[in-house]
PDB file of C-alpha atoms and ligand atoms in Angstrom:
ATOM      1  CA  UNK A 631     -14.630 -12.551 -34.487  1.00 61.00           C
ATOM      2  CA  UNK A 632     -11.333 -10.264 -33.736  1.00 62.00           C
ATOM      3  CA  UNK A 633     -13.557  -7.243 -33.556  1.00 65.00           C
ATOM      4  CA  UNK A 634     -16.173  -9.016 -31.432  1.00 63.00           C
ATOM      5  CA  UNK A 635     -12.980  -9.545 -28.788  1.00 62.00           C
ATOM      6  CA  UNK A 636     -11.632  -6.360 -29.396  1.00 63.00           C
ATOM      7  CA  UNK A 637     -15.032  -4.389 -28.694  1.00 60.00           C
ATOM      8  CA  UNK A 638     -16.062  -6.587 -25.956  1.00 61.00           C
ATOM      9  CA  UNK A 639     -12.699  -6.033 -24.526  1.00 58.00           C
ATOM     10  CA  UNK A 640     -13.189  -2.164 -25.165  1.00 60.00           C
ATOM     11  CA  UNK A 641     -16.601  -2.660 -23.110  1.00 57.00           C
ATOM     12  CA  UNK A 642     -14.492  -4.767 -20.036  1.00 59.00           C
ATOM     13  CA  UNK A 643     -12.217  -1.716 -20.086  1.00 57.00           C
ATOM     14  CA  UNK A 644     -14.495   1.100 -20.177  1.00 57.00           C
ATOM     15  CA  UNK A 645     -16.968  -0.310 -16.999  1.00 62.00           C
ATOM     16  CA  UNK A 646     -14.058  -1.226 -14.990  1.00 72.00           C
ATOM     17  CA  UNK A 647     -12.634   2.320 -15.458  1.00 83.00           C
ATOM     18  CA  UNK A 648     -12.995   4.255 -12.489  1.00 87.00           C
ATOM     19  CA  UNK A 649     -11.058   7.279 -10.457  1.00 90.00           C
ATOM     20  CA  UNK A 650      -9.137   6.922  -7.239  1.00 93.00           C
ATOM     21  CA  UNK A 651     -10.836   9.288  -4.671  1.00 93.00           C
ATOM     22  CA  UNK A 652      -8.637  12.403  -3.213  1.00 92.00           C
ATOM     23  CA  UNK A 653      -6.332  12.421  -6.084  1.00 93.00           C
ATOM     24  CA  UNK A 654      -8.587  12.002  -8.683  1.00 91.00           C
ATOM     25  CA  UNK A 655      -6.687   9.658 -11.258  1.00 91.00           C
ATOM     26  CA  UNK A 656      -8.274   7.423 -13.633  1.00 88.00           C
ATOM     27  CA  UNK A 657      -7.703   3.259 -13.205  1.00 85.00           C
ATOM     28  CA  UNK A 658      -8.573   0.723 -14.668  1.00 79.00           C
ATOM     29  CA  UNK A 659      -9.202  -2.383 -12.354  1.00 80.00           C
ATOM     30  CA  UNK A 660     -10.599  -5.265 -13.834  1.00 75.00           C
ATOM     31  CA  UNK A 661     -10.293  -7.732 -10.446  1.00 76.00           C
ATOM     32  CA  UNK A 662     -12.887  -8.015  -8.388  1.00 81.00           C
ATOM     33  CA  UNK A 663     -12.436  -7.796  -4.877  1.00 85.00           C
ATOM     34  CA  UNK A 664     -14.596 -11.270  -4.526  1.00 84.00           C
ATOM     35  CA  UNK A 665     -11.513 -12.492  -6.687  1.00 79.00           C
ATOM     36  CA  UNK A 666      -8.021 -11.179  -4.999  1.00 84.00           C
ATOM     37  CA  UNK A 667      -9.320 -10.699  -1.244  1.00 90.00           C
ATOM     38  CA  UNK A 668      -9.644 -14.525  -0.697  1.00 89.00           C
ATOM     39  CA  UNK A 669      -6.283 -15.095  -2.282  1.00 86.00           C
ATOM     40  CA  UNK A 670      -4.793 -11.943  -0.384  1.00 88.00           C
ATOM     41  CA  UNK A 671      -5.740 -13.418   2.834  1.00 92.00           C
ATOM     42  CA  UNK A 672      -4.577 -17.028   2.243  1.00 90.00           C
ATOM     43  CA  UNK A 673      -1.374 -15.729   1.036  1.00 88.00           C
ATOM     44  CA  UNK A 674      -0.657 -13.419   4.013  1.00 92.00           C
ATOM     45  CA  UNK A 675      -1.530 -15.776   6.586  1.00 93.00           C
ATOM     46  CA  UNK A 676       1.238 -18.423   4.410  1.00 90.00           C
ATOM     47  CA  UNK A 677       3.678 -15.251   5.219  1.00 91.00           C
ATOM     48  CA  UNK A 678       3.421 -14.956   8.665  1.00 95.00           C
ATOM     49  CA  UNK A 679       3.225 -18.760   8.960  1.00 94.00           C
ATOM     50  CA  UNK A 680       7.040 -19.056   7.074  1.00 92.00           C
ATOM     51  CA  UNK A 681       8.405 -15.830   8.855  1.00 95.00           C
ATOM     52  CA  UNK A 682       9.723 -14.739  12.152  1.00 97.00           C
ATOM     53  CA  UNK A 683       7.186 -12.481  13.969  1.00 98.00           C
ATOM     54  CA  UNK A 684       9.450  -9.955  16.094  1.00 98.00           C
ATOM     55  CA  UNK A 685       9.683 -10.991  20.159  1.00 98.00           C
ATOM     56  CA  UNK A 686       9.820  -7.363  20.553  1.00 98.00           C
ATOM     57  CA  UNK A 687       6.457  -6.560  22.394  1.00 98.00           C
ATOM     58  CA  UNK A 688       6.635  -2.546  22.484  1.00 98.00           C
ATOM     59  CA  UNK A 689       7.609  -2.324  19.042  1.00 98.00           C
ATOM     60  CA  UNK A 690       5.282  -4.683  17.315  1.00 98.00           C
ATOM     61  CA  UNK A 691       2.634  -2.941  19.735  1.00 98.00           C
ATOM     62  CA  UNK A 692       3.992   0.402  18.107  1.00 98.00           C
ATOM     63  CA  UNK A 693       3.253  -1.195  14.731  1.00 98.00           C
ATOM     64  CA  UNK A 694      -0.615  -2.118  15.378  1.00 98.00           C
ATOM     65  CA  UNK A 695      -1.135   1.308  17.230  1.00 98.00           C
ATOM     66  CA  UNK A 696      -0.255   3.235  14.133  1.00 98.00           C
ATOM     67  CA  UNK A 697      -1.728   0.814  11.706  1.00 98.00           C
ATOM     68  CA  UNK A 698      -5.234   0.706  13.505  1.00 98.00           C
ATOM     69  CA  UNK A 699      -4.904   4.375  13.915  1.00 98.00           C
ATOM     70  CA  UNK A 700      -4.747   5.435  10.027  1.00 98.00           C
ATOM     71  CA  UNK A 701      -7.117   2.551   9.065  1.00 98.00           C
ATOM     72  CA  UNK A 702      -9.828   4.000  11.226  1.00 97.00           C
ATOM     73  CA  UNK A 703      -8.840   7.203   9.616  1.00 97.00           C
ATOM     74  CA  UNK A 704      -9.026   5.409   6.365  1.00 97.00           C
ATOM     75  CA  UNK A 705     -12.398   3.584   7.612  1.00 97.00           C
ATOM     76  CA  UNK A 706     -13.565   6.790   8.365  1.00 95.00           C
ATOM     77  CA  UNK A 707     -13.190   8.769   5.162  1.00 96.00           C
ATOM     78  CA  UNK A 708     -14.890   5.805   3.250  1.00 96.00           C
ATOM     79  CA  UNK A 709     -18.191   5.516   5.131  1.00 96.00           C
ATOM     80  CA  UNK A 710     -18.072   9.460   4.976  1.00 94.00           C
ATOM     81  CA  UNK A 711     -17.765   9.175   0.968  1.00 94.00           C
ATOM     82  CA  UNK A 712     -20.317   6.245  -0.087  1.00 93.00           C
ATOM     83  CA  UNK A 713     -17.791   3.225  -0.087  1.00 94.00           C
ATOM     84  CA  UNK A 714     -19.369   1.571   2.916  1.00 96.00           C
ATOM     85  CA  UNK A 715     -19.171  -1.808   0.933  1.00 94.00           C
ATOM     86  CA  UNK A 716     -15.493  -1.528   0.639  1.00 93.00           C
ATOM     87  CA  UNK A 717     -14.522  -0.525   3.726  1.00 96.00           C
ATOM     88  CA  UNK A 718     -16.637  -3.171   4.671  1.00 97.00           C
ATOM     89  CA  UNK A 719     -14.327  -5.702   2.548  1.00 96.00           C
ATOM     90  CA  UNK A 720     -10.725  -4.506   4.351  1.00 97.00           C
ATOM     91  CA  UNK A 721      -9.411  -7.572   7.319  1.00 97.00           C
ATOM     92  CA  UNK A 722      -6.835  -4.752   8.533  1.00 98.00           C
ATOM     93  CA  UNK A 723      -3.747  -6.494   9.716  1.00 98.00           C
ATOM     94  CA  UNK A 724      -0.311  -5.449  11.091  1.00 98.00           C
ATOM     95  CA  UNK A 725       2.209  -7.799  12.007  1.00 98.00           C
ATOM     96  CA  UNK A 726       6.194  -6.926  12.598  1.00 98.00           C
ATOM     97  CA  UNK A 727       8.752  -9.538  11.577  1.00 97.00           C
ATOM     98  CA  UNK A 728      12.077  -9.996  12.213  1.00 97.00           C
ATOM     99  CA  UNK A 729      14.218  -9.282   9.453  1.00 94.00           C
ATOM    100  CA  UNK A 730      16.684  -6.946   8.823  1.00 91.00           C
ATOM    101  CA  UNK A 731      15.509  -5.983   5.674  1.00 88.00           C
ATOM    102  CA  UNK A 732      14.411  -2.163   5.143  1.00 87.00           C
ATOM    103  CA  UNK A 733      10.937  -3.419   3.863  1.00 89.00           C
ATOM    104  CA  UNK A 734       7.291  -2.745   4.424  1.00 92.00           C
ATOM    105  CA  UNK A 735       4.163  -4.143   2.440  1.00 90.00           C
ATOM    106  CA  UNK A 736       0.754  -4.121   1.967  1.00 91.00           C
ATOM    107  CA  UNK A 737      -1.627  -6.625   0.345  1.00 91.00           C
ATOM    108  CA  UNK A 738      -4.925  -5.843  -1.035  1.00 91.00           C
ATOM    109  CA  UNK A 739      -7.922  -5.978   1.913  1.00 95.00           C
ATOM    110  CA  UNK A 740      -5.217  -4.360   4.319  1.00 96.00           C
ATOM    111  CA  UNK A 741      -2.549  -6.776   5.141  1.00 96.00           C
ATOM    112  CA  UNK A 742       0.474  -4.848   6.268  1.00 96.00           C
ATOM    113  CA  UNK A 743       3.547  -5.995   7.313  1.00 96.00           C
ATOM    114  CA  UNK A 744       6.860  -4.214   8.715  1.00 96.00           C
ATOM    115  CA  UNK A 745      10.193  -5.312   8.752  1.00 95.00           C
ATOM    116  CA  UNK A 746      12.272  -4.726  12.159  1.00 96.00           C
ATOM    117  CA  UNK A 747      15.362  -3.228   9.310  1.00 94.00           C
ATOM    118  CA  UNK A 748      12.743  -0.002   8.562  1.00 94.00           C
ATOM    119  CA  UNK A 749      12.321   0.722  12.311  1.00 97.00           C
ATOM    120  CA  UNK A 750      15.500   2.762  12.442  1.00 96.00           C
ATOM    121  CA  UNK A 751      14.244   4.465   9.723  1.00 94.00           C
ATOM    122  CA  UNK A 752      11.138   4.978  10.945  1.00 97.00           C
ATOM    123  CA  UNK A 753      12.635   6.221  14.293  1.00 97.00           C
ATOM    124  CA  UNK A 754       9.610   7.380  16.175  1.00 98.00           C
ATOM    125  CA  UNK A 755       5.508   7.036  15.800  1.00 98.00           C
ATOM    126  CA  UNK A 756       5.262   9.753  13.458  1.00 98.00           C
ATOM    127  CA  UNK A 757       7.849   8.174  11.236  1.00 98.00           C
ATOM    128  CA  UNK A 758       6.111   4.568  11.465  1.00 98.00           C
ATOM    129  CA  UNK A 759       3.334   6.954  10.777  1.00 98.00           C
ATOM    130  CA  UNK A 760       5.187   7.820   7.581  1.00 98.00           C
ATOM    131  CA  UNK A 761       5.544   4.413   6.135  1.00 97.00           C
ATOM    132  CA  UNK A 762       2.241   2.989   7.502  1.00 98.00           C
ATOM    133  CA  UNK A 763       0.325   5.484   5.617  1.00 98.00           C
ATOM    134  CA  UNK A 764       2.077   4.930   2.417  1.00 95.00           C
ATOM    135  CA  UNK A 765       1.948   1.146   2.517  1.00 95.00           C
ATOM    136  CA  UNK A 766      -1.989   1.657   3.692  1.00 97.00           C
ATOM    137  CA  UNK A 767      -2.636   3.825   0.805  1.00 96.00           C
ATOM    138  CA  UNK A 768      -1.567   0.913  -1.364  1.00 93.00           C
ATOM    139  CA  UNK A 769      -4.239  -0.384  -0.251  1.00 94.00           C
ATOM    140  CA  UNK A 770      -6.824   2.141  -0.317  1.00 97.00           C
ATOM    141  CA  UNK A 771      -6.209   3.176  -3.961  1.00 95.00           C
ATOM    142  CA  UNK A 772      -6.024  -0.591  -4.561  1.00 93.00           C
ATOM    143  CA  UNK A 773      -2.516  -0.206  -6.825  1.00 89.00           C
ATOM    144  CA  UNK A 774      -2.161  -4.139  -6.460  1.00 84.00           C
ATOM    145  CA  UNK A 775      -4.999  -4.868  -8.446  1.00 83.00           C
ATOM    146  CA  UNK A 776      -4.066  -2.236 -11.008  1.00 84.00           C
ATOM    147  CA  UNK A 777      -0.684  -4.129 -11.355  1.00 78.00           C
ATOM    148  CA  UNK A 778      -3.394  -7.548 -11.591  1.00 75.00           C
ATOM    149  CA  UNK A 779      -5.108  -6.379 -14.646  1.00 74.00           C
ATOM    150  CA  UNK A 780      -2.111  -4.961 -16.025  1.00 70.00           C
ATOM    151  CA  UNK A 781      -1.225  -8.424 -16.107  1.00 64.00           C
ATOM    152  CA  UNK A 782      -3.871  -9.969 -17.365  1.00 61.00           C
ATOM    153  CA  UNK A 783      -3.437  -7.688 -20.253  1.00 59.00           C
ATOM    154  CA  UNK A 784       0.236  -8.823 -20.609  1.00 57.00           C
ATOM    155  CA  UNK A 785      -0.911 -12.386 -21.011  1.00 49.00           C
ATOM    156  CA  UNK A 786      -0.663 -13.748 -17.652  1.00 49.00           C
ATOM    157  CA  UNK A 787      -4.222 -13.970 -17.543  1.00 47.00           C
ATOM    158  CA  UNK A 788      -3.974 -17.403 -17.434  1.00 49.00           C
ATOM    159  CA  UNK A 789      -1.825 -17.426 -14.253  1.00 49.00           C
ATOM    160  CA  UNK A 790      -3.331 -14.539 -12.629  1.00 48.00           C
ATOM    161  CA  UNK A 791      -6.761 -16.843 -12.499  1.00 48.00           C
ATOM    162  CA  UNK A 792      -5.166 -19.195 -11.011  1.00 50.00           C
ATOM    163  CA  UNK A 793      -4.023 -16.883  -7.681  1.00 51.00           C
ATOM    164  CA  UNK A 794      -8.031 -17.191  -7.152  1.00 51.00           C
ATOM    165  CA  UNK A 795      -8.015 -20.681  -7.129  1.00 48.00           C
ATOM    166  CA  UNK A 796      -4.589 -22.001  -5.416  1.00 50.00           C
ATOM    167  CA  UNK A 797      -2.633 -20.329  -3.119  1.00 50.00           C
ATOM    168  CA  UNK A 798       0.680 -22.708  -2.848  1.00 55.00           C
ATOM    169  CA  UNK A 799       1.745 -23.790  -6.481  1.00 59.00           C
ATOM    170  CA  UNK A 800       5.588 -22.017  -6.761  1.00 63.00           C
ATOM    171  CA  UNK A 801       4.250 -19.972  -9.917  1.00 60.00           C
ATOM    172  CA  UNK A 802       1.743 -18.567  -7.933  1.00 61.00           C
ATOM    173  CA  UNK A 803       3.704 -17.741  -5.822  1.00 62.00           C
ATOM    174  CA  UNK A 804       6.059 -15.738  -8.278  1.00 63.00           C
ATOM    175  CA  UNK A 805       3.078 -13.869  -9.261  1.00 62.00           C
ATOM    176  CA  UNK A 806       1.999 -12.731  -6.074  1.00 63.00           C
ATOM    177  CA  UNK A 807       5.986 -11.979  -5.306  1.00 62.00           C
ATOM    178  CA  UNK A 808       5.906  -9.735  -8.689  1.00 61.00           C
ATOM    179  CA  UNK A 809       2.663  -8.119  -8.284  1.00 62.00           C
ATOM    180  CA  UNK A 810       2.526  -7.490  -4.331  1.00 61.00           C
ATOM    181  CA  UNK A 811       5.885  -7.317  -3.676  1.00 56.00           C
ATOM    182  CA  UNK A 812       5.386  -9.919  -1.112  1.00 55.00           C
ATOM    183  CA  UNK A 813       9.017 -11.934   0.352  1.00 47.00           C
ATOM    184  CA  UNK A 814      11.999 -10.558   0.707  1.00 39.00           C
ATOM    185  CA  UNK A 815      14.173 -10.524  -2.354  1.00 41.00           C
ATOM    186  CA  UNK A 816      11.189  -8.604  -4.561  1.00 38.00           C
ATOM    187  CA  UNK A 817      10.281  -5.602  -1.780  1.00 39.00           C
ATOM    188  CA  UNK A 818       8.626  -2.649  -3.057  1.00 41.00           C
ATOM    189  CA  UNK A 819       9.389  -3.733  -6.991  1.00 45.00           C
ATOM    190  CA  UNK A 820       5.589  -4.241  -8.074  1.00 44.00           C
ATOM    191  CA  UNK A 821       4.757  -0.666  -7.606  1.00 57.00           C
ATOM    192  CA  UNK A 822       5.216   1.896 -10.440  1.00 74.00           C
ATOM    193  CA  UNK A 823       6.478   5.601  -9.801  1.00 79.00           C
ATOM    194  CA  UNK A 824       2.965   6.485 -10.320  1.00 85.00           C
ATOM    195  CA  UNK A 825       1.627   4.729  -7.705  1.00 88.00           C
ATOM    196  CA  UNK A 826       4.745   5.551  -5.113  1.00 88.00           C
ATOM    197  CA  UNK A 827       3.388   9.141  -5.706  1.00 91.00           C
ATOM    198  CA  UNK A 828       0.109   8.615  -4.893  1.00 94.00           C
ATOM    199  CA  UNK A 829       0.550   6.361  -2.363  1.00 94.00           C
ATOM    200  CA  UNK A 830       2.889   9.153  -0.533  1.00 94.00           C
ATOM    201  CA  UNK A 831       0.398  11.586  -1.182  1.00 97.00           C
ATOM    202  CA  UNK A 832      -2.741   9.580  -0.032  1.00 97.00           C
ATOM    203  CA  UNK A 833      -0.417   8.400   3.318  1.00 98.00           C
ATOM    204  CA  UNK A 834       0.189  11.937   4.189  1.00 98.00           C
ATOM    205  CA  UNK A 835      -3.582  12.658   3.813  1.00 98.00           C
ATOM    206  CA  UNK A 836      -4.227   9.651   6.245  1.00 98.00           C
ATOM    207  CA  UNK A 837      -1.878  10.045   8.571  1.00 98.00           C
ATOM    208  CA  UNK A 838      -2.812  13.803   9.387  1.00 98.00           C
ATOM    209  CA  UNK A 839      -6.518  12.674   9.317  1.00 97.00           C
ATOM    210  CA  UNK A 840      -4.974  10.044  12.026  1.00 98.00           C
ATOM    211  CA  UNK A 841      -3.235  12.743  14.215  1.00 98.00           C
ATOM    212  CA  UNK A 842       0.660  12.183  13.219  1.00 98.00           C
ATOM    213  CA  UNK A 843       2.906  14.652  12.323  1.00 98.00           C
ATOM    214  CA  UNK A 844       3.331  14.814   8.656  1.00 98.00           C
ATOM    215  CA  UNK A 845       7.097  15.989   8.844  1.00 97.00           C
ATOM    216  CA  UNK A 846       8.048  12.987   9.891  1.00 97.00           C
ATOM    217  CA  UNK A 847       7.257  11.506   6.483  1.00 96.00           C
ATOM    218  CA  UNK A 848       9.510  13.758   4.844  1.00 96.00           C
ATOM    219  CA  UNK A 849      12.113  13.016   7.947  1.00 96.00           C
ATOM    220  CA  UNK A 850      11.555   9.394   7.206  1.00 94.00           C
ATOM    221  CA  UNK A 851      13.116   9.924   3.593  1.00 90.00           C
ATOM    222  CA  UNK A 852      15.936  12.160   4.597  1.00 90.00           C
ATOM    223  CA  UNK A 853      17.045   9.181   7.052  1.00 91.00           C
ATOM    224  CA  UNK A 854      16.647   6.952   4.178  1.00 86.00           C
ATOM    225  CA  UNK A 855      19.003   8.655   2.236  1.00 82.00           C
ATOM    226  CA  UNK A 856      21.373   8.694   4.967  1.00 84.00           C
ATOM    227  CA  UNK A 857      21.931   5.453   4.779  1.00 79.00           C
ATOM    228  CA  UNK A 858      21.974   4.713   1.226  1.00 69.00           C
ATOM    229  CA  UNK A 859      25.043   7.249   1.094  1.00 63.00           C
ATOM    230  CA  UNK A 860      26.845   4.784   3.167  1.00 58.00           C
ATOM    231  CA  UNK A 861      25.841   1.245   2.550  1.00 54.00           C
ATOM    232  CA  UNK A 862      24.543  -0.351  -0.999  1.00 49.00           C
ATOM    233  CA  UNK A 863      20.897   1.147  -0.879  1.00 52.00           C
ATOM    234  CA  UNK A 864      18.397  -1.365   0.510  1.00 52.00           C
ATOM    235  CA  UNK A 865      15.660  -2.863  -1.419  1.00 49.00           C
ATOM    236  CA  UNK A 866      12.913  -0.410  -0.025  1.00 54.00           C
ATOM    237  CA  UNK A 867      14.727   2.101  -1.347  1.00 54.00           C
ATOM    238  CA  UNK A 868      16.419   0.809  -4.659  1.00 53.00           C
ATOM    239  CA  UNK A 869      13.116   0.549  -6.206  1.00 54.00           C
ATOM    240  CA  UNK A 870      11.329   3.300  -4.720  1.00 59.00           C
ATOM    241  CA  UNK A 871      11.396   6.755  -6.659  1.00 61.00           C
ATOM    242  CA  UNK A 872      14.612   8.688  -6.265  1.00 72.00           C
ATOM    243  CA  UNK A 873      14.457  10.235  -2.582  1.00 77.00           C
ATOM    244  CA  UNK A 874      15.278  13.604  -3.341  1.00 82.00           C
ATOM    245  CA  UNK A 875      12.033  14.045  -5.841  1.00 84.00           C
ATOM    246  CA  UNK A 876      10.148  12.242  -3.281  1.00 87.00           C
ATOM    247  CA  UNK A 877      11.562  14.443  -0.840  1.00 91.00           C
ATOM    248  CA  UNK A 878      10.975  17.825  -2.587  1.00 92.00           C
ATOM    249  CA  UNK A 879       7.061  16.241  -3.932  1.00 93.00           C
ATOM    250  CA  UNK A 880       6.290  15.415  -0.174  1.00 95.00           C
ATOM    251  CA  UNK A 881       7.001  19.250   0.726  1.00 97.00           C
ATOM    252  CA  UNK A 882       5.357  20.592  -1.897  1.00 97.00           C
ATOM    253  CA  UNK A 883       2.397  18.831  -1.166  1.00 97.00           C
ATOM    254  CA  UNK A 884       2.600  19.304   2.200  1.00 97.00           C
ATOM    255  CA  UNK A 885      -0.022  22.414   2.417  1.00 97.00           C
ATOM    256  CA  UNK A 886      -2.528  20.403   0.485  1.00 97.00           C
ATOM    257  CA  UNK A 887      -2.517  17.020   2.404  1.00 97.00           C
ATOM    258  CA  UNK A 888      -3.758  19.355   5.635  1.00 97.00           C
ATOM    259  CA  UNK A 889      -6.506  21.131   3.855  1.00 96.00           C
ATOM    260  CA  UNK A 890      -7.798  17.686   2.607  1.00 96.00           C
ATOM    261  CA  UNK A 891      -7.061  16.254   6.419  1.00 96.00           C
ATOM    262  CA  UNK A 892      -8.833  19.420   7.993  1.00 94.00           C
ATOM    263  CA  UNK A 893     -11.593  19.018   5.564  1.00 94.00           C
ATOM    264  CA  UNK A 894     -12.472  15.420   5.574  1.00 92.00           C
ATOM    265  CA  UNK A 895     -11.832  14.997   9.926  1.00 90.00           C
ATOM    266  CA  UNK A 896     -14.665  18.492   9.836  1.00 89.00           C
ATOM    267  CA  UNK A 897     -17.207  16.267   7.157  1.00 84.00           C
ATOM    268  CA  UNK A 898     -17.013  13.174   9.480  1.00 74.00           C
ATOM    269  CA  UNK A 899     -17.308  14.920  12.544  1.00 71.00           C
ATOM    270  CA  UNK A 900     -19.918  17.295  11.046  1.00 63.00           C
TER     271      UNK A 900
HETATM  272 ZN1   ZN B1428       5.172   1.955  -2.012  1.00 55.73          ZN
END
């Protein structure tokens, strides 16, 4: 009986193993988008229900400019590379909220949401830029429903059902809060330094594809760091990868991210 779980676990594993396009990594992703998209949509419209949305007109208009800019990028590269269904599947969504707090998320189907705290950070479009095409590559390369199966495997399974099936119980809640990094005191926690890296990479990909200037990325760190010299470092930052690695990976990858921008804007225009 223990072998019969163990191989039919070994057969879950080996069909639900697949590789993130552009960087080429192997996942494993066991949750189906059928499952988490209905549950990522509930829960993001329960967010903007229990938050402040910013008064500021220009700057949440700022935030949907850039977002719907690297999504159609992202949109783009999809139904260039056979994942019509998926793109399909994304609700893109970007809402600014007023909070102090340097923070920006994304849930899975493309729910993004800034903080007004990042905007100094961000400082211009290309810097929004920046941070929108990290937080979209979240998205993209589906880390959130890496971090899912991971917990299923951890024995949460039992919870992590039932995000499919409620979307107010408090434990719920936690889980979503742990996985997606969703409220205010968890921020950017969920994601591992794995998928920081490729987010960075993949947002630097998409925002070049989108027209932005991919300095500004690397600016947006440098600013980061700024302030984290001076005040205790804010959440966005505390559990983010160190920013002078991130830093120096962002410029070294720099050359790369425009010959797979260049290439992929000539395919879909082709
Ligand atoms: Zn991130």
């Amino acid at each position: 009986m223990k072998k019969m779980i163990a191989l039919s676990f070994t057969l879950i594993l080996l069909i639900s193993c697949s590789t993130v396009p552009i960087t080429n990594r192997k996942r494993i992703n066991i949750v189906s988008d059928k499952e988490i998209l209905p549950a990522s949509f509930a829960q993001y419209e329960t967010f903007l229900k229990e938050n402040k949305l910013s008064t500021n007109v220009k700057k949440t208009q700022e935030i949907k400019e850039v977002g719907m800019k690297i999504s159609k990028a992202v949109d783009r590269f999809m139904r260039a590379n056979g994942m019509v269904k998926e793109a399909d599947s994304y609700r893109w969504e970007f809402n600014l909220i007023e909070d102090k707090m340097v923070n920006a998320w994304c849930l899975p189907g493309g729910k993004v949401v800034f903080y007004t705290g990042i905007l100094p950070i961000c400082k211009n479009m290309d810097g929004i830029a920046g941070v929108m095409g990290h937080e979209v590559a979240h998205a993209f390369a589906k880390h959130g429903q890496e971090r899912m199966t991971t917990a299923y495997g951890q024995q949460l399974g039992g919870i992590a059902v039932a995000i499919g099936t409620s979307s107010e119980s408090s434990q719920t809640q936690m889980i979503w809060n742990t996985i997606y990094g969703v409220g205010s005191q968890v921020g950017m926690l969920a994601y591992s330094r794995t998928h920081e890296t490729e987010a960075d990479k993949l947002g630097m990909v998409f925002m070049i594809m989108a027209g932005y200037n991919p300095e500004e990325a690397i600016n947006v760190w440098v600013r980061m760091s700024e302030i984290s010299g001076k005040n205790s470092p804010p959440e966005f930052l505390s559990t983010h990868p160190s920013n002078e690695t991130r830093i120096k990976n962002l410029r070294a990858y720099l050359p790369e991210a425009k010959a797979h921008a260049e290439k992929f804007n000539r395919e879909i225009t082709d």
